[in-house]
GROMACS .gro file of C-alpha atoms in nm:
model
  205
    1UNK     CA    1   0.326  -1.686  -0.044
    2UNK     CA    2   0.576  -1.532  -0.235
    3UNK     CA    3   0.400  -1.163  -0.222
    4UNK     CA    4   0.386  -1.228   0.148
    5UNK     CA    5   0.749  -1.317   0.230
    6UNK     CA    6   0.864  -1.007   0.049
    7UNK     CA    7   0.609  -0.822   0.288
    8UNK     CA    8   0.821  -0.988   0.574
    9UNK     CA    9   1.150  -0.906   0.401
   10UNK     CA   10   1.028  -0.528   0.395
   11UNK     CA   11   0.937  -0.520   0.743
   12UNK     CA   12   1.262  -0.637   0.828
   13UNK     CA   13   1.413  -0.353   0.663
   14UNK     CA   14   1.224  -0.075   0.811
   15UNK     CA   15   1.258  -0.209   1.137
   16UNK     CA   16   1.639  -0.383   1.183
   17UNK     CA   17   1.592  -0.467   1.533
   18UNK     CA   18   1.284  -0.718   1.447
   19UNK     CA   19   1.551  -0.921   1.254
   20UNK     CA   20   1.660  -1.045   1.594
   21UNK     CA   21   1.336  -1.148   1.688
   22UNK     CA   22   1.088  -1.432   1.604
   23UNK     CA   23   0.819  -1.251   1.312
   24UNK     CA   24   0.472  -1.408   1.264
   25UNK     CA   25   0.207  -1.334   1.027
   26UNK     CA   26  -0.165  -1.329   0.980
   27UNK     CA   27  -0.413  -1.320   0.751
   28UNK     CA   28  -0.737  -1.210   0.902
   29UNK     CA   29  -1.115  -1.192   0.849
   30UNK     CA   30  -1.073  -0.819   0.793
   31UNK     CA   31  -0.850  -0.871   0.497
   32UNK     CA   32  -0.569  -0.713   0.694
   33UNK     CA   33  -0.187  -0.884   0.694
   34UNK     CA   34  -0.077  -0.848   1.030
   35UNK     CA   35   0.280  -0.893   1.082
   36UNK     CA   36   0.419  -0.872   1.436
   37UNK     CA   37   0.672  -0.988   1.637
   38UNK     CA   38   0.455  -1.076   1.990
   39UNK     CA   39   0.125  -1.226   1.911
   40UNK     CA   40  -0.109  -1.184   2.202
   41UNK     CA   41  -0.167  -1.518   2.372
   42UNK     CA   42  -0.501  -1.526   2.243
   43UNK     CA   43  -0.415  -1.486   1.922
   44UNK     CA   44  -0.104  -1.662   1.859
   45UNK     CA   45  -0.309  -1.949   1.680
   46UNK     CA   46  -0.369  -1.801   1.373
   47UNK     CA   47  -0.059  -1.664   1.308
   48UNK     CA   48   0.214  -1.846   1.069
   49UNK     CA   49   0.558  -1.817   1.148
   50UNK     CA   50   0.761  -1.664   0.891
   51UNK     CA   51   1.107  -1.647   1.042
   52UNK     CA   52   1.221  -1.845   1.342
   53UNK     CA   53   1.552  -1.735   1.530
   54UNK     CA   54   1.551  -1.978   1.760
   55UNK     CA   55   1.618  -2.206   1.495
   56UNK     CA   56   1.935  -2.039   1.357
   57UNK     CA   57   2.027  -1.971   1.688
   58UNK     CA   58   1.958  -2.297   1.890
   59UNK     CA   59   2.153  -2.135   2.235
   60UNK     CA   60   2.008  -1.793   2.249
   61UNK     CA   61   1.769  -1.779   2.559
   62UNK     CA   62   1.415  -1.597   2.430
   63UNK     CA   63   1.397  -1.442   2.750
   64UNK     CA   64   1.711  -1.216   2.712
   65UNK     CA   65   1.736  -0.880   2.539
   66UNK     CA   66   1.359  -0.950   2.423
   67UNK     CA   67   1.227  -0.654   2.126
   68UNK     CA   68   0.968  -0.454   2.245
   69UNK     CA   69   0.617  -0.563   2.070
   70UNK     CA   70   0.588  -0.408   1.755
   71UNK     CA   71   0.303  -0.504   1.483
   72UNK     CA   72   0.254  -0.371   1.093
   73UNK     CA   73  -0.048  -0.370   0.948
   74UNK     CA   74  -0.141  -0.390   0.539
   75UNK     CA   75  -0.495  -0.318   0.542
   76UNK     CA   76  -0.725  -0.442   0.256
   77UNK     CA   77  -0.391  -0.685   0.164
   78UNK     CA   78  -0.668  -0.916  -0.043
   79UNK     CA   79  -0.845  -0.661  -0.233
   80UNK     CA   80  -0.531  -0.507  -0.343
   81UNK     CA   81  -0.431  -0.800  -0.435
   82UNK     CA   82  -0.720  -0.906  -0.688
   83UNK     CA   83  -0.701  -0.490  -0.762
   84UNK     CA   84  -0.377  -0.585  -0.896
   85UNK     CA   85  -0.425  -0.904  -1.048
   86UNK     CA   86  -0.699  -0.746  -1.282
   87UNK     CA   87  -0.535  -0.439  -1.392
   88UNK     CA   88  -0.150  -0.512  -1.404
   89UNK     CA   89  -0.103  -0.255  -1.167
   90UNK     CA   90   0.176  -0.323  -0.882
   91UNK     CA   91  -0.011  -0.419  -0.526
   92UNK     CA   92   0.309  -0.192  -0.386
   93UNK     CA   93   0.190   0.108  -0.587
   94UNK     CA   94  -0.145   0.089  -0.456
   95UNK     CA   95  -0.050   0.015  -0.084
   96UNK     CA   96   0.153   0.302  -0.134
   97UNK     CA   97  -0.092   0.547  -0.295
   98UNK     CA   98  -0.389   0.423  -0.030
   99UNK     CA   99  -0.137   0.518   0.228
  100UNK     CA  100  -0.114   0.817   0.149
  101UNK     CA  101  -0.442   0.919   0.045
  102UNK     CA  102  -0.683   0.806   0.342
  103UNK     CA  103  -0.433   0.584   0.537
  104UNK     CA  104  -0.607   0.301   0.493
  105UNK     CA  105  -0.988   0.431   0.592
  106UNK     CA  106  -1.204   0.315   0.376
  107UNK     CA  107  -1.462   0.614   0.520
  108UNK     CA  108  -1.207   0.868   0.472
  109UNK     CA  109  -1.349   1.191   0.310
  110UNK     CA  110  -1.170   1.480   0.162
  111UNK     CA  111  -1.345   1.905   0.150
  112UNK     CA  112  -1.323   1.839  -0.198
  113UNK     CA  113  -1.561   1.530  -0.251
  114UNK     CA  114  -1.307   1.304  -0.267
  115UNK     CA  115  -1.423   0.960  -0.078
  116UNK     CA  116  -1.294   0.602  -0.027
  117UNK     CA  117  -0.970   0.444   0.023
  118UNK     CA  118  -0.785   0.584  -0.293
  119UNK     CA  119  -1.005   0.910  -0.271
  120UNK     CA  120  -1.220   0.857  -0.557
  121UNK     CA  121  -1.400   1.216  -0.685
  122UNK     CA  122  -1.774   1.131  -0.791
  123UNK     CA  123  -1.699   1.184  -1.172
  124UNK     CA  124  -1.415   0.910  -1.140
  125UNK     CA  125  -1.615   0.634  -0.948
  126UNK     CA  126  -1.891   0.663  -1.230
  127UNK     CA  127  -1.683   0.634  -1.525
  128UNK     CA  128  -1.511   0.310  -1.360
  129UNK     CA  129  -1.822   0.160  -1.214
  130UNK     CA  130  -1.826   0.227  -0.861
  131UNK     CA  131  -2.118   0.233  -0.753
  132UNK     CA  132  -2.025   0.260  -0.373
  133UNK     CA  133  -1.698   0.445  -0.326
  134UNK     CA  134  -1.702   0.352   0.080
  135UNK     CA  135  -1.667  -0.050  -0.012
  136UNK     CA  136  -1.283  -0.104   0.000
  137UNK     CA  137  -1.297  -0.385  -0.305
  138UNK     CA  138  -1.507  -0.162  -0.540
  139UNK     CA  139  -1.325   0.167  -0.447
  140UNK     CA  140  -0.953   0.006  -0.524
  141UNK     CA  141  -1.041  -0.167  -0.806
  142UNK     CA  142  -1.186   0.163  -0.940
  143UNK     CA  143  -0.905   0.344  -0.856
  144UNK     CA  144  -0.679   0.076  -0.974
  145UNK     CA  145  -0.857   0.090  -1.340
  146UNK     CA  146  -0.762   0.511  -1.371
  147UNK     CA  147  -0.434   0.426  -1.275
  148UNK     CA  148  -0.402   0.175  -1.556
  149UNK     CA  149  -0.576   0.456  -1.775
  150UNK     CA  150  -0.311   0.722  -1.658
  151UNK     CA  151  -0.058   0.485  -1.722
  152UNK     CA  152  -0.126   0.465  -2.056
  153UNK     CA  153  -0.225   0.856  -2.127
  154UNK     CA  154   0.127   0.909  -1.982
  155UNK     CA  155   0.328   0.617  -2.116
  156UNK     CA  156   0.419   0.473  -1.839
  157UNK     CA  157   0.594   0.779  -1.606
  158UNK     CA  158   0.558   0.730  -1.262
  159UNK     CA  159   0.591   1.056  -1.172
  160UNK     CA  160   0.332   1.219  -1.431
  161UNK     CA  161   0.090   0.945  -1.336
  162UNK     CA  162   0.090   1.060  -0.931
  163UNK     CA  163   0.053   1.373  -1.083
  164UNK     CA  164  -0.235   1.341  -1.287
  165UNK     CA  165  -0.397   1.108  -0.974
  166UNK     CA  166  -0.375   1.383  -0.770
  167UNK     CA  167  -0.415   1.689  -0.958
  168UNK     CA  168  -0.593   1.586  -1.282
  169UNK     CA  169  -0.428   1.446  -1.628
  170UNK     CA  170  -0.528   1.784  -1.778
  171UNK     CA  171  -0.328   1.978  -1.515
  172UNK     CA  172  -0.015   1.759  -1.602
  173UNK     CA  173  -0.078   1.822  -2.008
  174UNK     CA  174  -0.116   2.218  -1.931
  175UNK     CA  175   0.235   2.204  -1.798
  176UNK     CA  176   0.369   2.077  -2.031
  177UNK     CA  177   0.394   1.730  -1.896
  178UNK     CA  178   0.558   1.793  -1.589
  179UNK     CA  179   0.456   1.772  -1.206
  180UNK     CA  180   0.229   2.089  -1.156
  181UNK     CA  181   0.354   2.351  -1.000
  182UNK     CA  182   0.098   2.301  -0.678
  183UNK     CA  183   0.217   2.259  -0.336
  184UNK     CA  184   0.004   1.985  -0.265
  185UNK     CA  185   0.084   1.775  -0.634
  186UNK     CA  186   0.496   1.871  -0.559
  187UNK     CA  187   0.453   1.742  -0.219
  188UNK     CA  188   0.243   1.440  -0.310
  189UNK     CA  189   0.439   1.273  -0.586
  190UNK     CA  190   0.754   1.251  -0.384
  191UNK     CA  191   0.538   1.091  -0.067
  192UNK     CA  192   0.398   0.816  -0.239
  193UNK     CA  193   0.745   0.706  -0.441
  194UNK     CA  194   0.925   0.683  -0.132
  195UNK     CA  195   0.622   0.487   0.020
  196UNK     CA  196   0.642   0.265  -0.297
  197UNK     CA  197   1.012   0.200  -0.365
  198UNK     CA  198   1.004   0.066   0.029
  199UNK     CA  199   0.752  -0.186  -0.119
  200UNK     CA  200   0.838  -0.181  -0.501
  201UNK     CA  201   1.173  -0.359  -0.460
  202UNK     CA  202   1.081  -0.645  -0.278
  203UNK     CA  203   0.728  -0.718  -0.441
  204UNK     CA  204   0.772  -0.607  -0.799
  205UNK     CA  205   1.002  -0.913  -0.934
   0.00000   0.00000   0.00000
């Protein structure tokens, strides 16, 4: 619950005008979190409430100055999470990096051969066992393992080990150990920090 709340506490910050507004979540059969503010009728069941205004503000009438519906999605939220759990790598880091590399389509397919939901190359998937780089659990928890491989080849730098995800570790050691000088690697890197420090300083304690 905890990793959850601090997915409520980040959705609260990106949006400040949900904060005035009841928030529910749901954990569903597509191993999605689903956070909204408006549950469908239909739906409302399933959903837990997180944060209740009403409560902390007993004479406020729900039917004045009422939030447009607005819902945020985590897909694969489980299989990031046992991702994670196996390879000490933070569950923001790969939201963050999934985000950014297939936005969260696990058919997603790049010119370059690249496939999955972190964009595994074929030579990558092999060496961690993927046999299937189109099933979401195999294809994170592949991509998961390089990153804990890159994390050690570059002791631990963020930066170098974006880099090296998206541009190769080699490419990183040829410049010296810096960010390549690509447009795509110098573009890249900052993306996916400022997708994970959204996520980083609420579920990395």
């Amino acid at each position: 619950m905890r990793y959850f709340s601090a997915l409520f506490l980040l959705l609260v910050l990106i949006t400040p005008w949900m904060a005035r507004a009841d928030i529910y979540m749901l954990k569903n059969e597509a191993d999605e979190i689903v956070l909204t503010n408006l549950p469908s009728a239909e739906d409302s069941a399933g959903y837990e409430v997180l944060v209740s205004e009403s409560a902390s503000q007993p004479h406020a009438s729900p039917a004045r100055n009422l939030p447009p519906a607005s819902t945020t999605t985590l897909p694969y939220a489980a299989s990031v999470q046992q991702a994670a759990r196996v390879t000490a790598i933070e569950p923001a880091l790969l939201h963050a990096i999934m985000h950014v590399e297939s936005g969260g389509n696990r058919q997603a397919r790049s010119p370059r051969g690249a496939a999955g939901l972190m964009q595994l190359m074929p030579a990558t998937a092999r060496r961690y066992g993927v046999q299937n780089r189109l099933d979401a659990q195999q294809n994170l928890l592949g991509a998961a393992h390089y990153l804990q491989t890159l994390k050690q080849q570059f002791n631990g730098n963020l930066a170098l080990m974006l880099a090296a995800y998206n541009a190769g570790p080699q490419a990183v050691i040829r410049h010296g150990y810096q960010v390549p000088p690509y447009p795509e690697t110098q573009r890249y890197v900052p993306k996916v920090l400022r997708h994970y420090r959204l996520l980083q300083q609420h579920l990395a304690e």
